[in-house]
C-alpha positions as a printed Julia matrix, in Angstrom:
425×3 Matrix{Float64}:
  -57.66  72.06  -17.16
  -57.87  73.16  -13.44
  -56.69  77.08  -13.09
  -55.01  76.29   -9.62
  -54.24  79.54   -6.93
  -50.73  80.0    -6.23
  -51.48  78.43   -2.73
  -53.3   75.19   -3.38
  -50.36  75.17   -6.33
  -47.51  75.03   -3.57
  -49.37  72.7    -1.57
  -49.92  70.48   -4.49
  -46.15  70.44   -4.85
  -45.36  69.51   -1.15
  -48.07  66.83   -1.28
  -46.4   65.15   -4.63
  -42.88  65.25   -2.93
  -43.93  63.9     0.9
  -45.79  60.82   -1.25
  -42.84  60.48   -3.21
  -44.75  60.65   -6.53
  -42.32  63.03   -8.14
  -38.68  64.19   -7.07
  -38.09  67.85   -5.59
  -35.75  68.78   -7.99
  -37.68  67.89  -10.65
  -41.2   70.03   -9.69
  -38.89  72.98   -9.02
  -37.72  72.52  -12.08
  -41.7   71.77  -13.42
  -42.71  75.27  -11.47
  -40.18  77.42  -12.72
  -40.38  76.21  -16.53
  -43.92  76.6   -16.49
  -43.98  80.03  -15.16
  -41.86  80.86  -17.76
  -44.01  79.51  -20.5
  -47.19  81.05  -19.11
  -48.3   77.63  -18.49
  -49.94  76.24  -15.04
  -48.14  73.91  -13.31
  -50.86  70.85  -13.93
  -50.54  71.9   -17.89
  -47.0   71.53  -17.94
  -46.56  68.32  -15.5
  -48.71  66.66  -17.88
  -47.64  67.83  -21.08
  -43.65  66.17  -20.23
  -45.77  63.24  -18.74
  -44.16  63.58  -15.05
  -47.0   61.9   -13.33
  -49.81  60.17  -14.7
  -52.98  62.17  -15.27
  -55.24  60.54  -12.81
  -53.17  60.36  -10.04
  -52.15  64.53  -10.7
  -55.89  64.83  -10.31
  -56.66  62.87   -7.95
  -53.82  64.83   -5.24
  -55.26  68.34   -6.94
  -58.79  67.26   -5.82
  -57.13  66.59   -2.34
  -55.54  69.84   -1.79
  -58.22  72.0    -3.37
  -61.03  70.41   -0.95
  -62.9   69.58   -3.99
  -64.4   65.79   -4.28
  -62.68  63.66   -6.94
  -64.4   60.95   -9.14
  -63.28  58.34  -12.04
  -65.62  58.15  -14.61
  -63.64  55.82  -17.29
  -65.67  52.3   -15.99
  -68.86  53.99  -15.69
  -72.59  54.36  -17.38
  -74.75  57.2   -16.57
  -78.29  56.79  -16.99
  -79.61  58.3   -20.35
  -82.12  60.24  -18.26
  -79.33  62.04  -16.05
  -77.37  62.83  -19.19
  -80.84  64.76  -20.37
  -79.99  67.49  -17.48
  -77.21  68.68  -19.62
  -77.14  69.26  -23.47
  -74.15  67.42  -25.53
  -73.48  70.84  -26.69
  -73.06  72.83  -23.14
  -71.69  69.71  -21.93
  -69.02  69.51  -24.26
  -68.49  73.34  -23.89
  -68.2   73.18  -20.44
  -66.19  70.23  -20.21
  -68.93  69.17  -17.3
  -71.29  65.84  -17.0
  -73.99  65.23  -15.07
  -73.7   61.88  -12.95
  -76.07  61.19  -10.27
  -78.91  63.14   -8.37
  -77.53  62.56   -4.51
  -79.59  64.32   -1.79
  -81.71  67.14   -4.05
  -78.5   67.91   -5.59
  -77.45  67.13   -9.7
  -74.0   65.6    -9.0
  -71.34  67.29  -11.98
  -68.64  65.82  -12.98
  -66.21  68.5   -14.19
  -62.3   69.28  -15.53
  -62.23  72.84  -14.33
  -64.07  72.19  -10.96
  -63.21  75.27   -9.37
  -64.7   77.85  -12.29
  -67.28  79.14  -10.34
  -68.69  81.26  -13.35
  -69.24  77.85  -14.91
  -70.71  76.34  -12.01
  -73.48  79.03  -11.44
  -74.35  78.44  -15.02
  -74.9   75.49  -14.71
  -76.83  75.82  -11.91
  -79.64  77.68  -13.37
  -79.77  76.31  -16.43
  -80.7   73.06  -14.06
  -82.49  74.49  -11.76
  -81.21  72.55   -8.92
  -78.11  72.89   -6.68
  -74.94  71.18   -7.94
  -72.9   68.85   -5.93
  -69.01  69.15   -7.69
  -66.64  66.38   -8.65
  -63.46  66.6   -10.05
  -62.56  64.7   -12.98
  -60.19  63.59  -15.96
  -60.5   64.45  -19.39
  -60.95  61.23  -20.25
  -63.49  60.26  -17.77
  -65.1   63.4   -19.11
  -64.73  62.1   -22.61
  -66.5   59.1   -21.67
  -69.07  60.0   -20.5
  -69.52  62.64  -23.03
  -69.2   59.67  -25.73
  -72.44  57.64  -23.91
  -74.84  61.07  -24.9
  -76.85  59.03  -27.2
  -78.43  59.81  -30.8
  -81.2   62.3   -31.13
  -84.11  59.9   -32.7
  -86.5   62.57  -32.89
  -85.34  63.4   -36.65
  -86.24  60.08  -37.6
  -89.83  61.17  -37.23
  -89.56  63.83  -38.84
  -88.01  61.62  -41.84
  -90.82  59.41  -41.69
  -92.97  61.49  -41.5
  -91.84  62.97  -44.93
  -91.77  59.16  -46.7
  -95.6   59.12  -45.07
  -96.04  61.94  -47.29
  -94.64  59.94  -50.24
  -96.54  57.6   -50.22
  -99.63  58.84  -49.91
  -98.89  61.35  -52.92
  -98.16  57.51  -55.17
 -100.82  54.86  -55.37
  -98.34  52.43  -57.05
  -96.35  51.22  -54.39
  -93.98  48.91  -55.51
  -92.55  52.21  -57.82
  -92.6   54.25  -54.77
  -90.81  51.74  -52.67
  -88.03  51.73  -55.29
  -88.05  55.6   -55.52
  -87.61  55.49  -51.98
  -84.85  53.66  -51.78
  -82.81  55.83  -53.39
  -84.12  58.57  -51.24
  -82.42  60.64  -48.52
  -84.56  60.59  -45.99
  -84.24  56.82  -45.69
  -80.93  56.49  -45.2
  -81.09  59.32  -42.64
  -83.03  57.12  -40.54
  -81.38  54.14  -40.91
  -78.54  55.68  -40.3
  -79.49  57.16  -36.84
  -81.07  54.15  -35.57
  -77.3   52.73  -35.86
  -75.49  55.57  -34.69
  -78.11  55.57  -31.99
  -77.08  51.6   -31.22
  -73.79  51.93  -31.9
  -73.78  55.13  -29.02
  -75.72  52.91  -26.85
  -73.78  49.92  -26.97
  -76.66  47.57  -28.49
  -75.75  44.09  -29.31
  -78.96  44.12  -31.41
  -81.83  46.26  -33.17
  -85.1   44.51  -33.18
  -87.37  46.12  -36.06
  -90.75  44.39  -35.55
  -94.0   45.14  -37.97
  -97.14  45.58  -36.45
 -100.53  45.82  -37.33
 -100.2   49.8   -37.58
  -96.68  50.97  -36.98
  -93.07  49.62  -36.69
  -91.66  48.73  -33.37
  -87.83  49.38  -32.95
  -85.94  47.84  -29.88
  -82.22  47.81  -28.91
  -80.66  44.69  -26.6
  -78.51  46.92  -24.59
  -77.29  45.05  -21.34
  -78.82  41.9   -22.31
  -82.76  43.77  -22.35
  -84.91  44.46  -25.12
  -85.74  48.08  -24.61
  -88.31  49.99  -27.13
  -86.46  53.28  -28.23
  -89.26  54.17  -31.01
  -92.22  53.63  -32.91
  -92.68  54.75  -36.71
  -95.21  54.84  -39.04
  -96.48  51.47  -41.05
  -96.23  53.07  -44.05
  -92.43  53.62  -43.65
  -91.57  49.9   -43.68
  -91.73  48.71  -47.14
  -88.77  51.53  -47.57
  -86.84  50.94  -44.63
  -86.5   47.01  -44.68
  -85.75  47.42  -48.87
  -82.9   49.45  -48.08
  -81.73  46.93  -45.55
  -81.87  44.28  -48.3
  -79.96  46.27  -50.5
  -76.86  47.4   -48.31
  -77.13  43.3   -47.21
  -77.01  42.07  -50.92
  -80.34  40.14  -50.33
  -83.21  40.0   -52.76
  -85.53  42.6   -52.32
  -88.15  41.42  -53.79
  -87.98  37.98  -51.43
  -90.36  38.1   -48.77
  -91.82  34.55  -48.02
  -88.59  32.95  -47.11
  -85.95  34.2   -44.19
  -83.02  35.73  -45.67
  -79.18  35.92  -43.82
  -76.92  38.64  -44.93
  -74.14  41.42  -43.75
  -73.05  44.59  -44.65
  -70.76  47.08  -42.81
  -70.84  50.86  -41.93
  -68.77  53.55  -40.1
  -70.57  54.69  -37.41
  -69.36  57.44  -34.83
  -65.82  57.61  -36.18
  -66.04  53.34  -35.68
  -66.02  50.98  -38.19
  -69.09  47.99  -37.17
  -70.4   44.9   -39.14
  -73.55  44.66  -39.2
  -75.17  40.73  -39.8
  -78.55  40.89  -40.87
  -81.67  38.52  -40.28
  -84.8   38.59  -42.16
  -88.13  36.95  -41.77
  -91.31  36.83  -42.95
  -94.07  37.17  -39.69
  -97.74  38.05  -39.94
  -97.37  41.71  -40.4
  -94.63  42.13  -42.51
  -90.91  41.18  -42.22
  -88.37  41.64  -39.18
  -85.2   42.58  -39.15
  -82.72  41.89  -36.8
  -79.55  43.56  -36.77
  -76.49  42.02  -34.84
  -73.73  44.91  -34.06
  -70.21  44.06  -34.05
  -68.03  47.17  -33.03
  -64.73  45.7   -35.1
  -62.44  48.65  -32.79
  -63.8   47.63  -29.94
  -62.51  44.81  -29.38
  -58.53  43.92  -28.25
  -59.22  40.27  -27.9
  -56.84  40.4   -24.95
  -57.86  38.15  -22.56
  -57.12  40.3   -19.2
  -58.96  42.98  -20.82
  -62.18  40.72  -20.82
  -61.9   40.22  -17.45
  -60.17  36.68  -16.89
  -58.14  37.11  -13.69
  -56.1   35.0   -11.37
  -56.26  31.25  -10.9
  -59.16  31.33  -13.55
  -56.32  33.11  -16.43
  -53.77  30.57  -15.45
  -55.98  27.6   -15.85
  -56.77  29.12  -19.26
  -53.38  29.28  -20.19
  -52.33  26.35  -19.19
  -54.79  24.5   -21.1
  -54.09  26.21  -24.42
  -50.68  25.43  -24.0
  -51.08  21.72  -24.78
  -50.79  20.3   -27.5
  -54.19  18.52  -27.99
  -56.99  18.26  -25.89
  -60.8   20.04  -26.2
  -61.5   23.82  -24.99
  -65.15  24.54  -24.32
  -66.72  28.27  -23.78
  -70.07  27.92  -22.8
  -72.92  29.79  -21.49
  -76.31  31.7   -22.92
  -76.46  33.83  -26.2
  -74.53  37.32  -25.95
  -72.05  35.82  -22.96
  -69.23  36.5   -24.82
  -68.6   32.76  -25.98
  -66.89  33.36  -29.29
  -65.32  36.78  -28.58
  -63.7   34.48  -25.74
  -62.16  32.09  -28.56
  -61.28  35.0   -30.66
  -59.39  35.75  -27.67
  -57.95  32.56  -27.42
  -57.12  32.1   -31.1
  -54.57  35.3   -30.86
  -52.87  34.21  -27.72
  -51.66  31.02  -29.49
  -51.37  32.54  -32.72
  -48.15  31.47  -34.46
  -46.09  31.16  -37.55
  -45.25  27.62  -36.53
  -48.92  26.2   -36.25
  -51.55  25.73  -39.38
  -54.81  27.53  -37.71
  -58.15  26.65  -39.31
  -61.52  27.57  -37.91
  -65.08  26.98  -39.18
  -67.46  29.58  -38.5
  -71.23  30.51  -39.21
  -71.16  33.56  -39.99
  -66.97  34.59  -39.66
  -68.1   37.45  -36.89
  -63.93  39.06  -36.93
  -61.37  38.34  -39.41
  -58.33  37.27  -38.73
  -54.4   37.59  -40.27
  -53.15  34.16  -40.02
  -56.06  32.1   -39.27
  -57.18  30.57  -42.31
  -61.41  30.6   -41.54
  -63.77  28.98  -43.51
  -67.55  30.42  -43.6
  -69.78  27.75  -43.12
  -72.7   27.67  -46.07
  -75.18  25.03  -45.51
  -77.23  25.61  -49.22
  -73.79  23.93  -51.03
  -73.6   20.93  -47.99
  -71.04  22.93  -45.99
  -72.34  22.49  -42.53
  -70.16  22.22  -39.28
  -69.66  18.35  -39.75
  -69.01  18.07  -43.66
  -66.27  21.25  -42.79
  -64.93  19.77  -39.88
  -64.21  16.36  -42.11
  -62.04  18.34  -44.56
  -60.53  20.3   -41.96
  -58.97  16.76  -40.84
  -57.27  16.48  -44.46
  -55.68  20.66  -44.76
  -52.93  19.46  -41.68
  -54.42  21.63  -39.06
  -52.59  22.49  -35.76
  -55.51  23.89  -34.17
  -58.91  23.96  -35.17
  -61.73  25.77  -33.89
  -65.58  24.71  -34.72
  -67.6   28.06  -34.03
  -70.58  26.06  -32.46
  -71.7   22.74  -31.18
  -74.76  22.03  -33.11
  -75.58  18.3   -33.52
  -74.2   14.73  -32.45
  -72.19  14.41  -35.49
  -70.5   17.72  -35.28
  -69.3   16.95  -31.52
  -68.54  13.15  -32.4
  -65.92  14.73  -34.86
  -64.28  17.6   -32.36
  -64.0   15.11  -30.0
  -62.33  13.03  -32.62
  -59.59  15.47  -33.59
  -59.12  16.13  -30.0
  -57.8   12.65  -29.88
  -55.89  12.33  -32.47
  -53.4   15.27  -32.05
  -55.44  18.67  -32.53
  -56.11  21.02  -30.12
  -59.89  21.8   -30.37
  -61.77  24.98  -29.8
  -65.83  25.4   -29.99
  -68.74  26.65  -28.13
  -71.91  25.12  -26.4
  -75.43  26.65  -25.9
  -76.01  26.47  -21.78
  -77.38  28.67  -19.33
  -73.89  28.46  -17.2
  -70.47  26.79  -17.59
  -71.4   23.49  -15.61
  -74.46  23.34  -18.08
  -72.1   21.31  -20.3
């Protein structure tokens, strides 16, 4: 918290009574109590929640001359966060943000410790433009300081030396399984997506090493490149955790498994399949506390949120999301789903794979070996007195013959479309 002078203190007062933010009485009140409990007067105002946290430090940037900056919306780039370590960072309560004019721009909650300041200043080596900021837009930024992958080298490194010291592989692979160091570096790969805010890890064989890439904003970006020798290990261990057959490796295999990552709980669906050099893995992150499903939250606005509304309002009738893969199409029915959820409707959906689960929605996970596909679920959905039902994809003639169907007859339908945009439908 900001230690604030006695003068910028009083002016801070004034300037929170002449914008009418808080009542006299009440920061005389705020200034004598906190003298009294040793406390400053920022402390205290926010401790019995008299003004809003922001706003208290937004007005104490203004009266203290020192620039103020909201953080809580924003991603710093991974190299800027490399100025600082995690560890001073978090010690300091200070983030770097932006290199403007020669300067490191740093973000901090006690902006006016000059001690600090000239710290971290030469540590740097550069001058340091200062910001004011929240804790919480410190926080945030403090939570996008992303995984150190460097151990995982070192991990593979020591499986290398496994398996050179065992000729019989197969026996080593399952010895290695079981190992340590294996699920070290799975494990950091994750927390290193998770961190990032992947919606995918890419491990791809090659001829000599294993390629790992994370979608994060929609782009495939390489983050590292391990040794060939530390595949057979890492993709068995996959299998395992997924419940898929490890010993499998001519067919593709689907599967899921879920971890707690960074204090978050994420499922994880897996894909495997057998290319030239090996087998890869993709890895699909769904970050289960993420999400609110709450439709302002996502971003719908305006006319756009009262044209949604209105149309899941009626009774029957077809809603479409549509768009490219990772838009945000079935999140967006999820979203749907809970703002019409209701003891007095029979909600059944049909999914492939069931991505969040639901109380009250009765979903059905769509399994194509036994002749469950989207069109032979859809026809028993008819028969179980649904309400609303929602088909989790589009997929064939038959499938969208059928939706349109039970729009017609009394349901109110929910699905998805593959397009590049909206008006690709």
């Amino acid at each position: 918290m900001t230690l604030l002078t006695n003068d910028i203190q009083d002016r801070l007062a004034r300037l929170l009574v002449e914008e009418g933010l808080v009542q006299e009485s009440k920061i005389e009140l705020a200034i004598k109590e906190a003298g009294l409990n040793n406390q400053s007067l920022m402390s205290y105002m926010i401790e019995h929640k008299l003004l809003d946290n922001e706003i208290l430090v937004h007005a104490t940037s203004h009266v203290s001359g020192i620039p103020y900056v909201n953080l809580e919306n924003t991603t710093i780039p991974q190299e800027t966060l490399d100025l600082i370590s995690v560890d001073i960072a978090e010690r300091n309560m200070a983030v770097p943000i932006a290199e403007v004019q020669g300067r490191i721009a740093v973000a901090m909650l006690d902006a006016t410790n000059i001690q600090a300041v000239d710290y971290l200043s030469s540590l740097i080596q550069l001058p340091l433009k200062v910001f004011m900021a929240t804790q919480n837009s410190i926080k945030h930024v403090l939570d996008q300081y992303k995984t150190d992958l460097s151990g995982v080298d070192a991990l593979a490194e020591n499986v290398d030396a496994q398996t050179q010291a065992d000729a019989e592989s197969k026996r080593q692979v399952q010895t290695i399984v079981q190992d340590s160091p294996i699920s070290k570096a799975l494990n950091t790969i994750l927390e290193y997506a998770v961190r990032a805010k992947a919606s995918d890890i890419h491990i791809e064989p090659l001829e000599k090493s294993l390629k790992i890439r994370c979608r994060i904003d929609g782009v495939l970006r390489e983050i590292m490149n391990l040794p060939k020798s530390i595949e057979p290990a890492l993709i068995s261990r996959i299998k395992i955790l997924s419940s898929l057959k490890i010993d499998e490796h001519r067919v593709p295999q689907d599967g899921q498994f879920a971890v707690a990552v960074s204090g978050k709980e994420v499922d994880l669906r897996i894909a495997i399949s057998p290319v030239v050099w090996g087998e890869q893995v993709v890895i699909r992150l769904l970050d289960k506390t993420g999400n609110s499903f709450n439709l302002e939250e996502m971003g719908y606005a305006g006319r756009a949120l009262r044209t949604i509304r209105k149309g899941i309002a009626a009774p029957n009738g077809m809603v479409l999301t549509s768009g490219p893969t990772g838009s945000g199409k079935s999140t967006s029915l999820y979203a749907l789903i809970k703002e019409i959820k209701d003891d007095s409707v029979n909600i059944i959906t049909l999914e492939d794979p069931v991505e969040y689960k639901m109380d009250g929605v009765n979903q059905i996970q769509v399994n194509a070996e036994v002749g469950l596909t989207f069109s032979a679920g859809l026809r028993s959905i008819l028969r179980l007195d649904p309400d609303i039902v929602m088909v989790g994809e589009i997929r064939d003639g038959e499938t969208a013959n059928l939706a349109v169907q039970a729009a017609l007859t009394g349901h109110l339908v929910f699905s998805t479309l593959h397009t590049n945009s909206a008006a690709g439908i």
